[in-house]
mmCIF file of C-alpha atoms and ligand atoms in Angstrom:
data_model
loop_
_atom_site.group_PDB
_atom_site.id
_atom_site.type_symbol
_atom_site.label_atom_id
_atom_site.label_comp_id
_atom_site.label_asym_id
_atom_site.label_seq_id
_atom_site.Cartn_x
_atom_site.Cartn_y
_atom_site.Cartn_z
ATOM 1 C CA UNK A 1 -4.210 11.903 -1.926
ATOM 2 C CA UNK A 2 -1.501 13.050 -5.206
ATOM 3 C CA UNK A 3 0.875 11.993 -7.040
ATOM 4 C CA UNK A 4 4.475 12.149 -5.863
ATOM 5 C CA UNK A 5 5.383 14.248 -8.163
ATOM 6 C CA UNK A 6 8.544 14.375 -10.201
ATOM 7 C CA UNK A 7 9.428 11.440 -10.080
ATOM 8 C CA UNK A 8 11.111 8.950 -13.422
ATOM 9 C CA UNK A 9 8.825 7.208 -13.561
ATOM 10 C CA UNK A 10 7.868 3.731 -14.092
ATOM 11 C CA UNK A 11 11.442 1.651 -12.975
ATOM 12 C CA UNK A 12 12.738 -1.133 -14.311
ATOM 13 C CA UNK A 13 11.082 -3.167 -12.117
ATOM 14 C CA UNK A 14 12.479 -3.947 -8.622
ATOM 15 C CA UNK A 15 13.694 -7.854 -8.117
ATOM 16 C CA UNK A 16 13.245 -8.882 -4.328
ATOM 17 C CA UNK A 17 13.986 -12.594 -3.261
ATOM 18 C CA UNK A 18 10.606 -13.258 -3.887
ATOM 19 C CA UNK A 19 8.498 -10.495 -5.687
ATOM 20 C CA UNK A 20 8.708 -8.540 -8.058
ATOM 21 C CA UNK A 21 6.866 -4.774 -8.090
ATOM 22 C CA UNK A 22 6.424 -3.083 -11.713
ATOM 23 C CA UNK A 23 3.617 -0.988 -12.988
ATOM 24 C CA UNK A 24 0.434 -2.399 -13.791
ATOM 25 C CA UNK A 25 -0.463 -4.321 -16.850
ATOM 26 C CA UNK A 26 -3.868 -5.787 -18.950
ATOM 27 C CA UNK A 27 -3.917 -8.801 -17.124
ATOM 28 C CA UNK A 28 -3.714 -7.326 -13.270
ATOM 29 C CA UNK A 29 -7.109 -6.669 -14.126
ATOM 30 C CA UNK A 30 -8.963 -9.323 -12.632
ATOM 31 C CA UNK A 31 -6.858 -9.214 -9.636
ATOM 32 C CA UNK A 32 -7.560 -5.316 -9.174
ATOM 33 C CA UNK A 33 -10.718 -6.528 -8.947
ATOM 34 C CA UNK A 34 -10.950 -9.121 -6.452
ATOM 35 C CA UNK A 35 -8.857 -6.902 -4.271
ATOM 36 C CA UNK A 36 -11.552 -3.893 -4.140
ATOM 37 C CA UNK A 37 -14.603 -7.241 -3.994
ATOM 38 C CA UNK A 38 -13.011 -8.940 -1.132
ATOM 39 C CA UNK A 39 -14.800 -8.396 2.264
ATOM 40 C CA UNK A 40 -11.777 -9.434 3.862
ATOM 41 C CA UNK A 41 -9.697 -7.176 1.672
ATOM 42 C CA UNK A 42 -11.976 -4.399 3.461
ATOM 43 C CA UNK A 43 -12.818 -4.756 6.077
ATOM 44 C CA UNK A 44 -10.789 -2.001 7.496
ATOM 45 C CA UNK A 45 -11.357 0.493 4.079
ATOM 46 C CA UNK A 46 -14.796 1.264 4.496
ATOM 47 C CA UNK A 47 -16.073 -2.021 3.239
ATOM 48 C CA UNK A 48 -15.964 -3.961 -0.632
ATOM 49 C CA UNK A 49 -17.328 -2.296 -3.079
ATOM 50 C CA UNK A 50 -19.790 -4.350 -5.227
ATOM 51 C CA UNK A 51 -18.492 -6.762 -8.163
ATOM 52 C CA UNK A 52 -20.665 -5.735 -10.975
ATOM 53 C CA UNK A 53 -19.718 -1.731 -10.443
ATOM 54 C CA UNK A 54 -16.054 -2.540 -10.150
ATOM 55 C CA UNK A 55 -16.177 -4.586 -13.349
ATOM 56 C CA UNK A 56 -18.464 -1.676 -15.490
ATOM 57 C CA UNK A 57 -16.005 1.062 -14.071
ATOM 58 C CA UNK A 58 -12.474 -0.946 -14.303
ATOM 59 C CA UNK A 59 -9.933 0.629 -17.201
ATOM 60 C CA UNK A 60 -8.117 -2.080 -19.098
ATOM 61 C CA UNK A 61 -5.091 -1.461 -17.203
ATOM 62 C CA UNK A 62 -6.241 -0.178 -13.609
ATOM 63 C CA UNK A 63 -3.901 2.228 -11.207
ATOM 64 C CA UNK A 64 -1.504 2.838 -14.000
ATOM 65 C CA UNK A 65 0.289 5.969 -12.068
ATOM 66 C CA UNK A 66 3.960 6.999 -10.846
ATOM 67 C CA UNK A 67 3.564 5.350 -7.067
ATOM 68 C CA UNK A 68 1.356 2.220 -8.125
ATOM 69 C CA UNK A 69 3.418 -1.018 -7.611
ATOM 70 C CA UNK A 70 2.014 -4.189 -8.548
ATOM 71 C CA UNK A 71 3.830 -7.236 -5.941
ATOM 72 C CA UNK A 72 4.021 -9.949 -8.121
ATOM 73 C CA UNK A 73 4.525 -13.541 -7.843
ATOM 74 C CA UNK A 74 5.374 -15.943 -10.056
ATOM 75 C CA UNK A 75 4.174 -14.371 -13.234
ATOM 76 C CA UNK A 76 0.483 -13.204 -10.875
ATOM 77 C CA UNK A 77 -1.220 -9.805 -9.242
ATOM 78 C CA UNK A 78 -0.615 -11.083 -5.278
ATOM 79 C CA UNK A 79 -1.277 -6.935 -4.271
ATOM 80 C CA UNK A 80 -0.856 -3.644 -4.635
ATOM 81 C CA UNK A 81 1.570 -0.994 -3.005
ATOM 82 C CA UNK A 82 0.255 2.999 -3.112
ATOM 83 C CA UNK A 83 3.132 5.763 -2.250
ATOM 84 C CA UNK A 84 1.678 8.580 -2.904
ATOM 85 C CA UNK A 85 2.011 12.221 -1.755
ATOM 86 C CA UNK A 86 -0.951 12.695 1.217
ATOM 87 C CA UNK A 87 -1.865 16.656 0.019
ATOM 88 C CA UNK A 88 -5.292 16.327 1.500
ATOM 89 C CA UNK A 89 -4.187 14.448 5.300
ATOM 90 C CA UNK A 90 -7.217 15.120 7.825
ATOM 91 C CA UNK A 91 -3.785 15.431 10.545
ATOM 92 C CA UNK A 92 -1.147 18.052 10.218
ATOM 93 C CA UNK A 93 1.445 16.084 10.852
ATOM 94 C CA UNK A 94 0.012 13.991 7.444
ATOM 95 C CA UNK A 95 0.421 16.777 5.138
ATOM 96 C CA UNK A 96 2.661 16.820 2.244
ATOM 97 C CA UNK A 97 4.368 14.175 3.391
ATOM 98 C CA UNK A 98 4.883 10.563 1.109
ATOM 99 C CA UNK A 99 2.098 7.388 2.354
ATOM 100 C CA UNK A 100 2.412 3.879 1.996
ATOM 101 C CA UNK A 101 -0.875 1.906 1.446
ATOM 102 C CA UNK A 102 -0.285 -1.770 0.837
ATOM 103 C CA UNK A 103 -3.288 -4.054 -0.519
ATOM 104 C CA UNK A 104 -2.703 -7.764 -0.349
ATOM 105 C CA UNK A 105 -5.269 -10.420 -1.187
ATOM 106 C CA UNK A 106 -6.365 -13.020 1.178
ATOM 107 C CA UNK A 107 -4.172 -15.564 -0.214
ATOM 108 C CA UNK A 108 -0.913 -14.192 -0.298
ATOM 109 C CA UNK A 109 -1.458 -12.943 3.552
ATOM 110 C CA UNK A 110 0.898 -14.492 6.122
ATOM 111 C CA UNK A 111 3.942 -15.099 4.156
ATOM 112 C CA UNK A 112 5.436 -12.276 4.774
ATOM 113 C CA UNK A 113 5.331 -10.670 0.644
ATOM 114 C CA UNK A 114 3.859 -7.648 2.064
ATOM 115 C CA UNK A 115 6.892 -7.041 4.552
ATOM 116 C CA UNK A 116 9.511 -7.762 1.243
ATOM 117 C CA UNK A 117 7.522 -6.051 -0.802
ATOM 118 C CA UNK A 118 6.528 -2.622 1.382
ATOM 119 C CA UNK A 119 10.852 -2.679 2.142
ATOM 120 C CA UNK A 120 11.270 -2.550 -1.363
ATOM 121 C CA UNK A 121 9.250 -0.217 -2.083
ATOM 122 C CA UNK A 122 10.233 1.849 0.933
ATOM 123 C CA UNK A 123 13.679 1.712 -0.254
ATOM 124 C CA UNK A 124 13.033 2.401 -3.793
ATOM 125 C CA UNK A 125 11.399 5.829 -3.037
ATOM 126 C CA UNK A 126 14.645 6.605 -0.646
ATOM 127 C CA UNK A 127 16.275 6.444 -4.173
ATOM 128 C CA UNK A 128 13.912 8.559 -6.144
ATOM 129 C CA UNK A 129 13.164 10.838 -3.368
ATOM 130 C CA UNK A 130 16.976 10.862 -0.343
ATOM 131 C CA UNK A 131 15.687 11.720 3.218
ATOM 132 C CA UNK A 132 11.671 11.936 2.650
ATOM 133 C CA UNK A 133 9.621 10.320 5.452
ATOM 134 C CA UNK A 134 6.749 8.222 4.724
ATOM 135 C CA UNK A 135 3.462 8.397 6.454
ATOM 136 C CA UNK A 136 0.821 6.069 7.102
ATOM 137 C CA UNK A 137 -2.577 5.585 8.112
ATOM 138 C CA UNK A 138 -4.336 2.721 9.430
ATOM 139 C CA UNK A 139 -6.849 1.152 11.830
ATOM 140 C CA UNK A 140 -5.130 -0.066 15.535
ATOM 141 C CA UNK A 141 -8.020 -2.935 14.996
ATOM 142 C CA UNK A 142 -6.398 -3.960 11.406
ATOM 143 C CA UNK A 143 -3.707 -5.660 13.954
ATOM 144 C CA UNK A 144 -1.975 -7.878 10.644
ATOM 145 C CA UNK A 145 -1.745 -3.633 9.620
ATOM 146 C CA UNK A 146 -0.228 -2.382 12.799
ATOM 147 C CA UNK A 147 2.928 -5.905 12.930
ATOM 148 C CA UNK A 148 3.767 -4.759 9.741
ATOM 149 C CA UNK A 149 3.404 -1.137 10.309
ATOM 150 C CA UNK A 150 5.653 -1.761 13.271
ATOM 151 C CA UNK A 151 8.090 -3.745 11.134
ATOM 152 C CA UNK A 152 8.792 -1.266 8.710
ATOM 153 C CA UNK A 153 10.099 0.967 11.431
ATOM 154 C CA UNK A 154 7.074 2.887 11.106
ATOM 155 C CA UNK A 155 6.617 4.978 14.698
ATOM 156 C CA UNK A 156 4.066 6.069 16.058
ATOM 157 C CA UNK A 157 2.797 9.826 15.789
ATOM 158 C CA UNK A 158 -0.885 9.662 16.921
ATOM 159 C CA UNK A 159 -4.136 8.287 17.054
ATOM 160 C CA UNK A 160 -7.336 10.008 15.714
ATOM 161 C CA UNK A 161 -10.939 9.275 15.485
ATOM 162 C CA UNK A 162 -11.425 9.420 11.898
ATOM 163 C CA UNK A 163 -14.261 7.217 9.579
ATOM 164 C CA UNK A 164 -15.833 5.868 13.304
ATOM 165 C CA UNK A 165 -13.349 4.214 13.887
ATOM 166 C CA UNK A 166 -9.589 4.923 15.951
ATOM 167 C CA UNK A 167 -7.461 5.018 13.693
ATOM 168 C CA UNK A 168 -2.791 5.414 13.819
ATOM 169 C CA UNK A 169 -0.837 7.645 12.210
ATOM 170 C CA UNK A 170 2.031 6.880 11.847
ATOM 171 C CA UNK A 171 5.805 7.971 10.627
ATOM 172 C CA UNK A 172 9.182 6.595 9.043
ATOM 173 C CA UNK A 173 11.985 8.235 8.668
ATOM 174 C CA UNK A 174 12.299 11.280 10.312
ATOM 175 C CA UNK A 175 15.738 11.965 11.971
ATOM 176 C CA UNK A 176 16.171 10.350 15.258
ATOM 177 C CA UNK A 177 13.131 8.222 14.433
ATOM 178 C CA UNK A 178 13.686 4.380 14.642
ATOM 179 C CA UNK A 179 13.905 2.263 11.958
ATOM 180 C CA UNK A 180 12.758 -1.755 12.330
ATOM 181 C CA UNK A 181 15.004 -4.535 10.289
ATOM 182 C CA UNK A 182 13.274 -4.047 7.076
HETATM 183 C C1 COA B 201 -1.423 -5.368 6.482
HETATM 184 C C2 COA B 201 -1.436 -6.792 5.249
HETATM 185 C C3 COA B 201 -0.536 -6.057 4.125
HETATM 186 C C4 COA B 201 -1.083 -7.638 5.925
HETATM 187 O O1 COA B 201 -0.354 -8.541 5.543
HETATM 188 P P1 COA B 201 0.357 -9.917 5.782
HETATM 189 O O2 COA B 201 1.104 -11.156 5.248
HETATM 190 O O3 COA B 201 -0.243 -10.526 7.069
HETATM 191 O O4 COA B 201 1.693 -9.835 5.836
HETATM 192 P P2 COA B 201 3.709 -9.676 6.273
HETATM 193 O O5 COA B 201 4.192 -9.725 5.117
HETATM 194 O O6 COA B 201 3.825 -8.881 7.753
HETATM 195 O O7 COA B 201 2.991 -10.921 6.924
HETATM 196 C C5 COA B 201 3.102 -11.428 8.475
HETATM 197 C C6 COA B 201 3.089 -13.276 8.472
HETATM 198 O O8 COA B 201 4.546 -13.210 7.563
HETATM 199 C C7 COA B 201 4.382 -14.106 8.444
HETATM 200 N N1 COA B 201 5.105 -15.299 7.898
HETATM 201 C C8 COA B 201 6.086 -16.416 6.895
HETATM 202 N N2 COA B 201 6.796 -16.723 6.546
HETATM 203 C C9 COA B 201 7.505 -15.637 6.351
HETATM 204 C C10 COA B 201 8.764 -15.207 5.838
HETATM 205 N N3 COA B 201 9.113 -15.960 4.763
HETATM 206 N N4 COA B 201 9.114 -13.811 6.096
HETATM 207 C C11 COA B 201 8.376 -13.072 7.148
HETATM 208 N N5 COA B 201 6.729 -13.264 8.013
HETATM 209 C C12 COA B 201 6.395 -15.451 7.105
HETATM 210 C C13 COA B 201 4.951 -13.928 9.480
HETATM 211 O O9 COA B 201 4.966 -14.790 10.845
HETATM 212 C C14 COA B 201 3.416 -12.829 9.636
HETATM 213 O O10 COA B 201 2.068 -13.675 10.409
HETATM 214 P P3 COA B 201 1.992 -13.672 11.687
HETATM 215 O O11 COA B 201 0.799 -12.415 11.464
HETATM 216 O O12 COA B 201 0.354 -14.787 11.837
HETATM 217 O O13 COA B 201 2.442 -13.266 12.914
HETATM 218 C C15 COA B 201 -2.978 -7.591 5.004
HETATM 219 O O14 COA B 201 -3.624 -8.146 5.849
HETATM 220 C C16 COA B 201 -4.044 -7.081 3.983
HETATM 221 O O15 COA B 201 -3.647 -6.876 2.561
HETATM 222 N N6 COA B 201 -5.015 -6.877 4.350
HETATM 223 C C17 COA B 201 -6.343 -5.692 3.902
HETATM 224 C C18 COA B 201 -5.507 -4.635 3.484
HETATM 225 C C19 COA B 201 -5.302 -3.215 4.122
HETATM 226 O O16 COA B 201 -6.008 -3.341 5.891
HETATM 227 N N7 COA B 201 -4.394 -2.779 4.722
HETATM 228 C C20 COA B 201 -4.051 -1.568 5.365
HETATM 229 C C21 COA B 201 -4.451 -0.351 4.733
HETATM 230 S S1 COA B 201 -3.154 0.584 5.471
#
């Protein structure tokens, strides 16, 4: 994965009905460590990382790069959205395309926050890179993520085996592809 390329960054904070999408700050560090150390968050992402290792290695301001949004609810980070360039993707249909990823703290699941935040991030992307299709890869066993992908308007390209599990590759924004309500 690479950065998106030439986009103006950071944008002004993006406000949705309930959330703000913004660049990361030092005060988000604990939430980033929580995201990566959480067994629940990482069930379908290769497993959690040891907390002591994360405490040692996480920079003072984590994940500050173009396309990395902190999702903020009432002043506190609840998740991260990642928009990157899938340069090294193992599936040819995804190589070089903009790629969406999302991680939310378990206490923020089940309220529609991920859908609200991803829709806003995709809206931002459509503004800075008009007409860019976006891909998304998720394990088919990750039912919450599969539901979110469908809600956002991603349609299946293919399923494939990788990292010891069945993966789903979806795309959004190809001419003729159906878009969801979000
Ligand atoms: C994938 C993930 C972001 C999904 O989070 P989520 O909270 O389930 O997703 P949504 O924002 O779409 O919320 C959907 C739920 O909120 C409910 N909801 C409650 N209030 C709502 C509202 N006001 N608006 C919309 N939905 C609402 C919906 O009914 C739905 O519940 P359901 O899943 O029981 O049907 C989350 O599980 C996660 O972070 N997982 C770990 C990381 C991961 O696996 N990422 C995928 C890597 S690609």
